[in-house]
Coordinates of C-alpha atoms in Angstrom, one line a residue:
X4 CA -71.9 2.2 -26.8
X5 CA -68.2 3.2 -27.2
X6 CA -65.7 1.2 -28.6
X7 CA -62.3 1.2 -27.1
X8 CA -59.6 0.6 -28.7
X9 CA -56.2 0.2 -27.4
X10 CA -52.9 0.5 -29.3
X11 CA -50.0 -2.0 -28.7
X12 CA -46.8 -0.5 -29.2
X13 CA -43.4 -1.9 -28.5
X14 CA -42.4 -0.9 -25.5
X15 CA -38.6 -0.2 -24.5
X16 CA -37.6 -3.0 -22.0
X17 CA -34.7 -2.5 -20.0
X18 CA -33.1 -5.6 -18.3
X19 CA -29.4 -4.2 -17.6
X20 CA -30.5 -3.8 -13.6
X21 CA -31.7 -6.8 -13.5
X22 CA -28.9 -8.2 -15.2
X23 CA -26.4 -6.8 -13.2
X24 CA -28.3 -8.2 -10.2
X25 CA -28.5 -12.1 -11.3
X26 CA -24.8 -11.7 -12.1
X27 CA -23.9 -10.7 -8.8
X28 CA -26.6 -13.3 -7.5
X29 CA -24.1 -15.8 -9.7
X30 CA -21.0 -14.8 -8.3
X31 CA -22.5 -14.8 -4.7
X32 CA -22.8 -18.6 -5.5
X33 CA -19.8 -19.3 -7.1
X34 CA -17.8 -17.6 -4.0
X35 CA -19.9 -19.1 -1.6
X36 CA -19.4 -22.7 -3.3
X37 CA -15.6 -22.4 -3.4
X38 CA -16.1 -21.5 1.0
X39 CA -18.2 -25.1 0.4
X40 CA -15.3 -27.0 -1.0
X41 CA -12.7 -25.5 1.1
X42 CA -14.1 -26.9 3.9
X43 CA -14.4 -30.3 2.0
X44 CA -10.6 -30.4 1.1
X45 CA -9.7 -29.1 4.2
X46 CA -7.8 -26.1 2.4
X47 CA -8.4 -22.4 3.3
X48 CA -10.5 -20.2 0.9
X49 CA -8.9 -17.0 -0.5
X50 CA -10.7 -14.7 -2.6
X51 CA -8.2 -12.7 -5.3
X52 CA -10.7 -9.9 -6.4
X53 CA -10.1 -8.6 -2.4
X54 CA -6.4 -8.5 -2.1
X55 CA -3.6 -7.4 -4.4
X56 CA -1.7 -9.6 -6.4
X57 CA 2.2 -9.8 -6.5
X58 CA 3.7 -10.4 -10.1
X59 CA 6.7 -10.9 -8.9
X60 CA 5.1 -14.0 -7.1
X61 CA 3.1 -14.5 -10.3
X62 CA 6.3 -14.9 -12.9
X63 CA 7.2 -17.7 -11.0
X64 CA 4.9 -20.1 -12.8
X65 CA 4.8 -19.9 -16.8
X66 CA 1.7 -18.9 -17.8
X67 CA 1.0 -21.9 -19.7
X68 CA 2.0 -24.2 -16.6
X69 CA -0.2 -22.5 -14.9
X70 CA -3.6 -22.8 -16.8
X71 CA -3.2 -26.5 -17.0
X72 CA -2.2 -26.7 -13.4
X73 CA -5.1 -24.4 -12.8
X74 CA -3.1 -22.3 -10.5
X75 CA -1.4 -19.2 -9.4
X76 CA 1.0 -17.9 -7.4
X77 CA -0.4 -14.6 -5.5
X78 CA 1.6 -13.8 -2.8
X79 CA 5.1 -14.3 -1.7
X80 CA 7.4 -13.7 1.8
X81 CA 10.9 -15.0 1.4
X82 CA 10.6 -18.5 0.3
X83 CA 7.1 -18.7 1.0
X84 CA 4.4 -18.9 -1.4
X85 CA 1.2 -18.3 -1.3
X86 CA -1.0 -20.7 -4.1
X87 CA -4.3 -19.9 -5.4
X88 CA -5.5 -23.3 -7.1
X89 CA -9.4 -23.9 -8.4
X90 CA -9.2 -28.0 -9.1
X91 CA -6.9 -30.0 -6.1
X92 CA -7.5 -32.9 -8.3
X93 CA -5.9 -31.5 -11.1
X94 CA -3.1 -34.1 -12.0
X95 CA -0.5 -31.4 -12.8
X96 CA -0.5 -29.8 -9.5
X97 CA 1.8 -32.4 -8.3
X98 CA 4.5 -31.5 -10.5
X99 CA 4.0 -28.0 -10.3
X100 CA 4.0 -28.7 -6.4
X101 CA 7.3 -30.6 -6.7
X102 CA 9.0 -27.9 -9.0
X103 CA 8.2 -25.2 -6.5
X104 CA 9.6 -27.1 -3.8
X105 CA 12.5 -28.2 -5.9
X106 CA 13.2 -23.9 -5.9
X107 CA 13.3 -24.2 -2.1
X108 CA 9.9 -22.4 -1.5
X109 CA 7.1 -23.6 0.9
X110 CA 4.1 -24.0 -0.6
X111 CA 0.3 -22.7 1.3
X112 CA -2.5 -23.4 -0.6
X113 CA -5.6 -21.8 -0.6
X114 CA -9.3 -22.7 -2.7
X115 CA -10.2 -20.1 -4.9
X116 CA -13.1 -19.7 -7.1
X117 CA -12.8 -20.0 -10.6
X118 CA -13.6 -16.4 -11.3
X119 CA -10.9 -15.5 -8.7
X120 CA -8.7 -17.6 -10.5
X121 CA -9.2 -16.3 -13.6
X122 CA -8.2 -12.8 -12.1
X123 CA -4.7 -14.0 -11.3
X124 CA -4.5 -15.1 -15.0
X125 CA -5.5 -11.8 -16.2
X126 CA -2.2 -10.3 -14.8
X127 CA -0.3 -12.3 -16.7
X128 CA -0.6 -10.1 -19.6
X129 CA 0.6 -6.8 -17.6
X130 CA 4.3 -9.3 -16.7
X131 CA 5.5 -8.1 -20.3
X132 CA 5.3 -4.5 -19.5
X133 CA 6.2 -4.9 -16.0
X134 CA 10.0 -5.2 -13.9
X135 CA 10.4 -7.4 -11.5
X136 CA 10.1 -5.2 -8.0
X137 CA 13.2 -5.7 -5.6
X138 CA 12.2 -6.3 -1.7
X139 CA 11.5 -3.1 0.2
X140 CA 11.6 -1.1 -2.4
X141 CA 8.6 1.1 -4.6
X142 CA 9.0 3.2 -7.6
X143 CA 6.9 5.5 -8.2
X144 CA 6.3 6.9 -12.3
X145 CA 8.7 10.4 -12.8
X146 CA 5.8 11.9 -14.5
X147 CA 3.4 10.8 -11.3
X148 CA 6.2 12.6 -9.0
X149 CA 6.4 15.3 -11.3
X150 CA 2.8 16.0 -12.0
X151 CA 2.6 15.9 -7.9
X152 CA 5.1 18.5 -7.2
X153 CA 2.9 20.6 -9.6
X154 CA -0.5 19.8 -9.3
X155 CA -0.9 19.0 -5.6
X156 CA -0.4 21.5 -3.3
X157 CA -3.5 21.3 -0.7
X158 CA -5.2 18.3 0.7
X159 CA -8.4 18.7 -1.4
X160 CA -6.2 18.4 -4.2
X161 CA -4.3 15.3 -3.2
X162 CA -8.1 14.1 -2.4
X163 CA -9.1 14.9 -5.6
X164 CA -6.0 13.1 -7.5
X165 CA -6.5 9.7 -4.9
X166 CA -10.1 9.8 -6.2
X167 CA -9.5 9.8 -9.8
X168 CA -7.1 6.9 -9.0
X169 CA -9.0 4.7 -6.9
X170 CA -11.9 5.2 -9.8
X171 CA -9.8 3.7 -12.7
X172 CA -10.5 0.4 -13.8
X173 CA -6.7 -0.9 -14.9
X174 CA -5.6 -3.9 -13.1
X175 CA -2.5 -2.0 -11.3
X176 CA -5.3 0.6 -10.1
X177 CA -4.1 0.0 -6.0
X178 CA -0.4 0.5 -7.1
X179 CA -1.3 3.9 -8.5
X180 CA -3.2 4.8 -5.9
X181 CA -0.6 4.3 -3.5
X182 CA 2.0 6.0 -6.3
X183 CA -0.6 9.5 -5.6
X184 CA -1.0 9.1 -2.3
X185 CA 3.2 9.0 -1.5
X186 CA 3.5 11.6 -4.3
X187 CA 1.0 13.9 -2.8
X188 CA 2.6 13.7 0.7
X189 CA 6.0 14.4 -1.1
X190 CA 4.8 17.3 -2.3
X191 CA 2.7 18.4 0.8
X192 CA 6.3 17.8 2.8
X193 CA 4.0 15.2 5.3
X194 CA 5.7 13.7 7.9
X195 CA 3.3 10.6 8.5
X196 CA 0.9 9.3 6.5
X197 CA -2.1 7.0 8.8
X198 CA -4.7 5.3 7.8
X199 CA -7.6 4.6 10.5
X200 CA -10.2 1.9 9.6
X201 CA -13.8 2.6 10.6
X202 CA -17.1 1.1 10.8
X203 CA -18.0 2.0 7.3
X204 CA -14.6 3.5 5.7
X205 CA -11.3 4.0 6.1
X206 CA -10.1 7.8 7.1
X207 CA -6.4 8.6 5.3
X208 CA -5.1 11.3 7.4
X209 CA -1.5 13.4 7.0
X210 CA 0.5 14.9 9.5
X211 CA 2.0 18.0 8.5
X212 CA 4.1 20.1 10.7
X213 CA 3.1 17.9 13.3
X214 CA -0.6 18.5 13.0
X215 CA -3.0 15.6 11.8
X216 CA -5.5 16.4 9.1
X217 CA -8.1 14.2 7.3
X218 CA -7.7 13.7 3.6
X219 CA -9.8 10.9 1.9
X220 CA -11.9 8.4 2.9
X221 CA -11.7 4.8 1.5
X222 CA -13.7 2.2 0.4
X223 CA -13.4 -1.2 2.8
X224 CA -12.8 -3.3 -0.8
X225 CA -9.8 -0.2 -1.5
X226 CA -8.3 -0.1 1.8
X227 CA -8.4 -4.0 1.6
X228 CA -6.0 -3.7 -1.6
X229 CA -4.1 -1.3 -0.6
X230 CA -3.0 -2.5 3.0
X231 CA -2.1 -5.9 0.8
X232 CA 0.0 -3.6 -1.4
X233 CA 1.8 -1.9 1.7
X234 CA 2.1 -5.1 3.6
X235 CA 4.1 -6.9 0.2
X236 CA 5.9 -3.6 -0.3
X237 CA 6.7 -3.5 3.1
X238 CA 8.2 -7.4 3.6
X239 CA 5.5 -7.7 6.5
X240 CA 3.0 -11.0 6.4
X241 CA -0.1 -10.9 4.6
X242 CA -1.7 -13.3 6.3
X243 CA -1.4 -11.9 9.9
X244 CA -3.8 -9.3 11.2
X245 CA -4.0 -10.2 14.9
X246 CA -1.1 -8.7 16.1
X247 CA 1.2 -5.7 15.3
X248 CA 4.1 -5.9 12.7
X249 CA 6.4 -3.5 11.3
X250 CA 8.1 -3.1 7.9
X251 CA 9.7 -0.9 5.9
X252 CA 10.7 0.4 2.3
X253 CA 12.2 3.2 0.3
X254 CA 11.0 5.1 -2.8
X255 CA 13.4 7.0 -5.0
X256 CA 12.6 10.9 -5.1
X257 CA 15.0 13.3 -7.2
X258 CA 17.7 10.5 -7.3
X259 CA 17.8 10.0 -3.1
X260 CA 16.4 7.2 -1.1
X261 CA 13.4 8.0 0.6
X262 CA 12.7 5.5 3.6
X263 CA 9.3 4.9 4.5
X264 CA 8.8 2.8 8.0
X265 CA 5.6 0.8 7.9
X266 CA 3.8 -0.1 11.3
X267 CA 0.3 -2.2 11.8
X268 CA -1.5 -2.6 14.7
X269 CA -5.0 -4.7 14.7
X270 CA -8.3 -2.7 15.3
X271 CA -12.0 -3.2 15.5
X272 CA -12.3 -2.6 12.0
X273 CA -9.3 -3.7 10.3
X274 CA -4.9 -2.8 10.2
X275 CA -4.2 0.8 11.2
X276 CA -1.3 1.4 9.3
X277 CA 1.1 4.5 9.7
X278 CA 3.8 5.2 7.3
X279 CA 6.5 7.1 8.2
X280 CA 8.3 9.4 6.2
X281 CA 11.6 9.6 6.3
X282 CA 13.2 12.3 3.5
X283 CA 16.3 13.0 4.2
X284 CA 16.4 16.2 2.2
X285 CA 14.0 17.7 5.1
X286 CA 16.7 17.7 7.5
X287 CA 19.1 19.4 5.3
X288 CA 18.0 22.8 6.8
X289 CA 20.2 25.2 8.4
X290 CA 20.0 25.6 11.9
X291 CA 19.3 29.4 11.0
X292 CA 16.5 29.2 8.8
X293 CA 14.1 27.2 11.5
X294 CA 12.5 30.2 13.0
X295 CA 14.6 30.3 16.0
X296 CA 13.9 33.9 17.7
X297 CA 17.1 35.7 17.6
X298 CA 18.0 35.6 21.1
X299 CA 17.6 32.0 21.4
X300 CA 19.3 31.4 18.4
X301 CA 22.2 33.8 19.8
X302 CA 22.0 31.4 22.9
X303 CA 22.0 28.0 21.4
X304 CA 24.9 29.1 18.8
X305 CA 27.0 29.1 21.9
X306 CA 25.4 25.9 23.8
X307 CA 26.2 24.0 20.7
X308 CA 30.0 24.6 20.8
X309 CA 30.7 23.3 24.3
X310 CA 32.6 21.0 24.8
X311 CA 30.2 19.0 26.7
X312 CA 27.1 19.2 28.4
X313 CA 23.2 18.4 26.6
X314 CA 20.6 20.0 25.4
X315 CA 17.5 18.7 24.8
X316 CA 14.4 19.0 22.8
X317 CA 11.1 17.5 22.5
X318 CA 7.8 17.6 20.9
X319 CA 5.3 15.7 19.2
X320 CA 5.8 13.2 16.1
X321 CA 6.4 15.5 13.4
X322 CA 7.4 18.6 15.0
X323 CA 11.2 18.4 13.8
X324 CA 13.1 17.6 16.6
X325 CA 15.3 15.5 13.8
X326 CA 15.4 18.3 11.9
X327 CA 16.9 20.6 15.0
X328 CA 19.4 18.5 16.2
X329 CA 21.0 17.6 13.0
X330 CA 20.6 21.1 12.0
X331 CA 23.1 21.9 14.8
X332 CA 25.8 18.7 14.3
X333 CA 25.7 20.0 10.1
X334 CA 27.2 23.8 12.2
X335 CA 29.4 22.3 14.5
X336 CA 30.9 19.5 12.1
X337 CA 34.0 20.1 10.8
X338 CA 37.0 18.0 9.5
X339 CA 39.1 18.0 13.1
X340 CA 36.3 16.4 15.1
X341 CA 34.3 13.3 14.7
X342 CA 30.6 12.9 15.6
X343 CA 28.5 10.1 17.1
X344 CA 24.8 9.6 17.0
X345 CA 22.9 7.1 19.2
X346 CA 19.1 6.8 17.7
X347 CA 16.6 4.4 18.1
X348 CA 15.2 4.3 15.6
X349 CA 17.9 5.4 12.9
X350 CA 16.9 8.4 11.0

C-alpha cells in the first residue's frame, strides 16, 4: 500500500480578466439602462465617452451648478446647446433651464448615463488650463508644429507620430491627434487630407502632388472623436450625418492663416470627410521655378503679357493649377495695372 500524499500550496489567483470583463458587463448595463429611460422620458440618449466634448460649451455652466443640476453642456452651434443631463427630475434643472434660455440659447437635451456624465465633469478640471477657442479657428502647439517640420518627413513617420497620439490616455487625446495629423501634412506640403470610413476602420489618406496615398488606419471609437472634433472646429452640425455639409476653419502656421475647407458626405460606414488645404505660402512660387521646360516657359512668358486672350490649365485636385496661374499674375503685376480674379471657390 502507498500512501499519497498531496501538498496544498497557495496558489496565485488572478482575477484582473475577469475583472475587467464584469466591469464592462456593468457598463453594458448602465448604457443600455440610460437607452431604457430615454425612451421613458421621451428624450434622446447620447453617450459622451463616443464623441468629443466642447469646453467652450462646457464653461457655460459653473461647475458647481452643474453637479447639482446634474448636467452638462457638450456641444454648441451658434446659440444652440446641446445638454447632457442624468436625473430630468432633478429640481434644479429648471433654473438652470431658464438661465440658459435667459442667454438666448436653445436648449436640446439628451439622457446620458451617469458614467457619461461624469466624463463631462471630468473636463472641468482641464477649463483652468485651457482658452476659450474662437469659431473656425484651431491652434495647433508651436512645439507640435515645430517637432513636425523636423521629425516628419514620410508618411510612416506621420503614421508613427498619429499612433503615439491616438494611444495617449489625456482627456484632449482627439485634439492632439488632430494637432499631428495637420502638422504632419504641413510638413509633408499635402494638399488634401481624406478620411474614408470602412467596414472595420477608417483609412486616413493624403494627397500629395496630386497623388493619393494611405497613411493610418483608425479605430471606429477614434474616427468617431475626431469627425466630432472636425465638425465643432469646422461650425458644421454635429447632429446631422444624413446629408452633406461643408465647413471651414484656419490654423495659424509661421504667423499666416492657413484655411482649411471642411466637406462631409454620408457613406455606408460613417462621414467621409476631406479637408482641404489651403496655405497660401504654396502659391508664392515663381512662375520659373515650376519645372516649366524651357521652351514652354519661353512661350508662356509671352502669352502672359497680352493684352487679352486665355489660357487655360487643368488637372486633377492637387496638381497646382492655383499655384500656375497666380504664379503668372505675381510676373505680370505691377503698379500701373490692376488685376481681377473670379474663383469659385476663393483661394
Amino acid at each position: 500500500m502507498f500512501d499519497v500524499i498531496i501538498a496544498c500550496m497557495d496558489l496565485p489567483f488572478d482575477t484582473t480578466h475577469t475583472d475587467m470583463e464584469l466591469a464592462a458587463v456593468r457598463a453594458r448595463e448602465e448604457e443600455d439602462l440610460a437607452r431604457i429611460l430615454s425612451e421613458k422620458y421621451g428624450m434622446p440618449y447620447a453617450d459622451l465617452s463616443l464623441q468629443a466634448i466642447n469646453t467652450d460649451a462646457l464653461r457655460l455652466i459653473p461647475e458647481a451648478t452643474a453637479r447639482v443640476a446634474e448636467a452638462a453642456a457638450f456641444a454648441k452651434t451658434a446659440k444652440e446647446l446641446s445638454l447632457a443631463l442624468h436625473n430630468p427630475n432633478n429640481p434644479a434643472l429648471s433654473k438652470l433651464s431658464a438661465d440658459l434660455a435667459g442667454r438666448g440659447f436653445t436648449l436640446r437635451t439628451f439622457l446620458v448615463s451617469k458614467k457619461s456624465l461624469d466624463r463631462a465633469l471630468e473636463r472641468y478640471r482641464e477649463l483652468s488650463f485651457s482658452t476659450e477657442s474662437k469659431p473656425g479657428v484651431f491652434t495647433i502647439s508651436p512645439d507640435v508644429l515645430s517637432k513636425a517640420a523636423g521629425a516628419i518627413s514620410t508618411l510612416p513617420a506621420l503614421a508613427h507620430e498619429i499612433e503615439a497620439a491616438a494611444a495617449e490616455k489625456s482627456l484632449d487625446r482627439i485634439s492632439h491627434v488632430l494637432e499631428v495629423l495637420l502638422s504632419g501634412a504641413f510638413a509633408l506640403r499635402a494638399s488634401d487630407i481624406h478620411f474614408e470610413p470602412g467596414e472595420a476602420k477608417t483609412l486616413l489618406r493624403l494627397r500629395i502632388d496630386g497623388v493619393l496615398s494611405d497613411v493610418y488606419a483608425f479605430e471606429p471609437a477614434i474616427y468617431h472623436q475626431l469627425n466630432s472634433r472636425i465638425k465643432l472646429v469646422s461650425g458644421t452640425k454635429l447632429n446631422v450625418t444624413n446629408e452633406a455639409q461643408d465647413g471651414r476653419f484656419s490654423v495659424e502656421k509661421d504667423s499666416a492663416q492657413v484655411e482649411i475647407r471642411v466637406s462631409l458626405i454620408p457613406s455606408n460606414y460613417g462621414e467621409s470627410i476631406v479637408m482641404r488645404i489651403l496655405d497660401p505660402e504654396a502659391t508664392k512660387v515663381t512662375y520659373k521655378d515650376l519645372g516649366i521646360h524651357p521652351k514652354l516657359l519661353a512661350r508662356l512668358e509671352v502669352e502672359i503679357r497680352r493684352p487679352n486672350g486665355m489660357l487655360l490649365t487643368t488637372g486633377p485636385t492637387g496638381s497646382g493649377k492655383t499655384t500656375t496661374l497666380y504664379s503668372f499674375l505675381r510676373e505680370i503685376h505691377t503698379p500701373d495695372i490692376k488685376i481681377i480674379t473670379i474663383e469659385d471657390p476663393v483661394e
